[in-house]
Amino acid sequence: MFIPQTFQLLLAASGVVAVTGDAHTHPRRRCAYGDACWPDAQTWSEFNATVGGRLIRTLPPASVCHVPHYNADQCAVVKESWLDSFWRTNQTGAYSAILWEAGKTGHCSIDTPVRAPCDQGIVPYYSVRAESAKDIQESVRFASEKDLLLVTKNTGHDHLGRSTGKGAFSIWTHNMKGIKWHDYFVPQGAPAGVSGVPAVTLNAGEQWFDVYQAASKRGVLVVGGSARTVGAAGGYVLGGGHSPFAHYYGLAADNVLEATIVSADGQHRVLNDFSDPDFFWAIRGGGGSAWGVITSITYRTHPVPQNLVMGFVQLNSSSNASYTRVIAESLKCLPAVTDAGYTGYSSLSEGFSAIFIRPNSTVEHFNQTFASFSNIAQLPGVSGLFAAYPSTWDAYLETVLQDPNIGTNIQDTSRLLTADVIAEKAEDLANLVLENHPAGGFNFIGKVNNDERDNTAVNEIWKHSHALLSISIDWEDNAPDWEKREKRQHAVMLSKQFTDIVGEHGGTYINEASPYEPEWERVFWGNKYDRLLSIKRRVDPTQLFICNRCVGTDFVLEP
Ligand SMILES: Cc1cc2nc3c(=O)[nH]c(=O)nc-3n(C[C@H](O)[C@H](O)[C@H](O)COP(=O)(O)OP(=O)(O)OC[C@H]3O[C@@H](n4cnc5c(N)ncnc54)[C@H](O)[C@@H]3O)c2cc1C
Ligand SMILES: *[C@@H]1O[C@H](CO)[C@@H](O)[C@H](O)[C@H]1NC(C)=O
Ligand SMILES: *[C@@H]1O[C@H](CO)[C@@H](O)[C@H](O)[C@H]1NC(C)=O
Ligand SMILES: *[C@@H]1O[C@H](CO)[C@@H](O)[C@H](O)[C@H]1NC(C)=O
Ligand SMILES: *[C@@H]1O[C@H](CO)[C@@H](O)[C@H](O)[C@H]1NC(C)=O
Ligand SMILES: *[C@@H]1O[C@H](CO)[C@@H](O)[C@H](O)[C@H]1NC(C)=O
Ligand SMILES: *[C@@H]1O[C@H](CO)[C@@H](O)[C@H](O)[C@H]1NC(C)=O
């Protein structure tokens, strides 16, 4: 994208200093491995010395099962660990969904013979195993100077392929561990009189499982996701971050008090409401790696709930007619149960099968709130099961935290559903789910606290949403290219069908959205996109940080 000179002049005239001194006004060349502009071996070696020798030639995880990198012992470990999300996130070149290793054509498989080709796919060519902000600063400056195709990777869980890149240079934050608790946290530069609040600072590589363990020992709650290995201070929070506790405390992004970031000019900056309110607003929901490389996030913490109720609802159907009826009627029950404080997750493969959670609740309250569902169980061809029980914090941590769909090629297409859409379009949505059976589900059910919505870049649609409905595509690792192409086209069609049903004002959660969403600016950010774009132009005028369907990107993945 071209940054007009006049815009730069306006910035200068307004006294707002662009954070880069770089004179580029055109999109960069994006030098990837194999291009003439890719640095030579000597240059890489000199760079390697500036990052303490932590430059890694990154390979797909199955490379040790093939010549020339074949190693029988290592290959055995890879085969055994293939679907283990802890192992996956430990690998420089592994991704939660295999297609973000393979790309559209290549694949390095554990199932092919030793001499079968191992394709590098879209796994970055080099990565820096960052240990400190300084490593990241060196890497950002090097990438900027050499115009490299730059990627930031944390866990590799991204659903839109935003932590991957063919021939790219990657900054890998996974090993930047560190958790620091605060009794009274005051953001840097806050005016006198701002009182401190309990908080925690997480370094960029922390994952939710470790944070929950530490929080449990400390006796506090940190608003985080339902998965164990998702990063707690990376893409999750940058995109918003939904949580079973979001009804009370908002999305993860709503709980951020401060962040530290290496910006496009290589500076290590503190972002909060006092240092650069616009930039701080943008990273809370602006998504992906469009903004720089986060080195830490400081979250407000909350008291652990005294008690917690978990409940299950299972409504099976025996025919297509009863199936769509179950989906539509269950959907209509969601506004009331989410307004009452329940959050949950649901599969739609047998009918409606969901888990619900509410802090400070009782089984009696669950029974009253979910009575509406028992009417559905009375419908012909439907069988129902309900159960609720008082739980403890520790039991919650053991039951709920899961890492589903690791090592698949699942790609979601989704929309957040408002009460109006649910009231008017439940049947249309149920039919869409049936047509795509069994690939539908609610990745999140809940009415989140929106007190901070205007202070973050998170899509306004969350103010009115009660559930995130997703329909996915998937393929076998060895699926032919034509099948993958057809399925990607199907995902594009799903986006259009969703828009037809929910309308032009609909939107979705950017971290659980289609990598091929056609109208992504509007669907991901609604009316906040323009402000995001102007902030992007100020803080990254030469577009060092790009990623698929990220703010101001000049790179958009084609289906
Ligand atoms: C099993 C599973 C469960 C999930 N559960 C939930 C859930 O409960 N709630 C929810 O809201 N979402 C959930 N998600 C979605 C999750 O929020 C996204 O996958 C998110 O992108 C993961 O971020 P990451 O940093 O772990 O992954 P990565 O793929 O490493 O990074 C994701 C994006 O963030 C960027 N990024 C990462 N770290 C940094 C950094 N330090 N600085 C700048 N940019 C960075 C990357 O470049 C990329 O664009 C889940 C995903 C999976 C696979
Ligand atoms: C970077 O330097 C370290 C230490 O010298 C070395 O082990 C590593 O292989 C180098 N990385 C690359 C990609 O050459
Ligand atoms: C991942 O790495 C951590 C830290 O090195 C290690 O403790 C853990 O056992 C590893 N897990 C797996 C499954 O490889
Ligand atoms: C639960 O109740 C406790 C004690 O009354 C209170 O401190 C806490 O804020 C409540 N939590 C929620 C999520 O309502
Ligand atoms: C809740 O409902 C279940 C199932 O109908 C019932 O067995 C249980 O006794 C009820 N519990 C309370 C406290 O109402
Ligand atoms: C619904 O179907 C699942 C899977 O077939 C089964 O395990 C479960 O018991 C059924 N539940 C009810 C209420 O019929
Ligand atoms: C049920 O719906 C699916 C998807 O629309 C369709 O393929 C199938 O034929 C239907 N089954 C019956 C028995 O109508």
Short mmCIF file of N, CA and C and ligand atoms in Angstrom, two decimals, residues 48 53 55 57 126, ligand 2:
data_model
loop_
_atom_site.label_atom_id
_atom_site.label_comp_id
_atom_site.label_asym_id
_atom_site.label_seq_id
_atom_site.Cartn_x
_atom_site.Cartn_y
_atom_site.Cartn_z
N ASN A 48 23.72 -13.62 13.08
CA ASN A 48 23.62 -14.68 14.08
C ASN A 48 24.41 -14.30 15.34
N GLY A 53 23.92 -16.36 18.69
CA GLY A 53 23.94 -17.69 18.06
C GLY A 53 22.59 -18.38 18.06
N LEU A 55 20.16 -18.07 15.96
CA LEU A 55 19.51 -18.18 14.64
C LEU A 55 19.39 -19.66 14.28
N ARG A 57 18.09 -22.61 11.53
CA ARG A 57 17.58 -22.99 10.21
C ARG A 57 16.34 -23.85 10.48
N TYR A 126 14.40 -19.21 8.30
CA TYR A 126 15.22 -18.96 9.48
C TYR A 126 14.33 -18.44 10.61
C1 LIG B 2 24.20 -19.56 14.71
O1 LIG B 2 25.30 -19.68 15.56
C2 LIG B 2 25.27 -20.82 16.42
C3 LIG B 2 26.45 -20.73 17.39
O2 LIG B 2 27.58 -20.49 16.71
C4 LIG B 2 25.31 -22.08 15.58
O3 LIG B 2 25.24 -23.21 16.43
C5 LIG B 2 24.09 -22.04 14.65
O4 LIG B 2 24.12 -23.17 13.80
C6 LIG B 2 24.12 -20.78 13.81
N1 LIG B 2 22.90 -20.71 13.02
C7 LIG B 2 22.87 -20.85 11.70
C8 LIG B 2 21.55 -20.83 11.03
O5 LIG B 2 23.87 -21.00 11.07
#
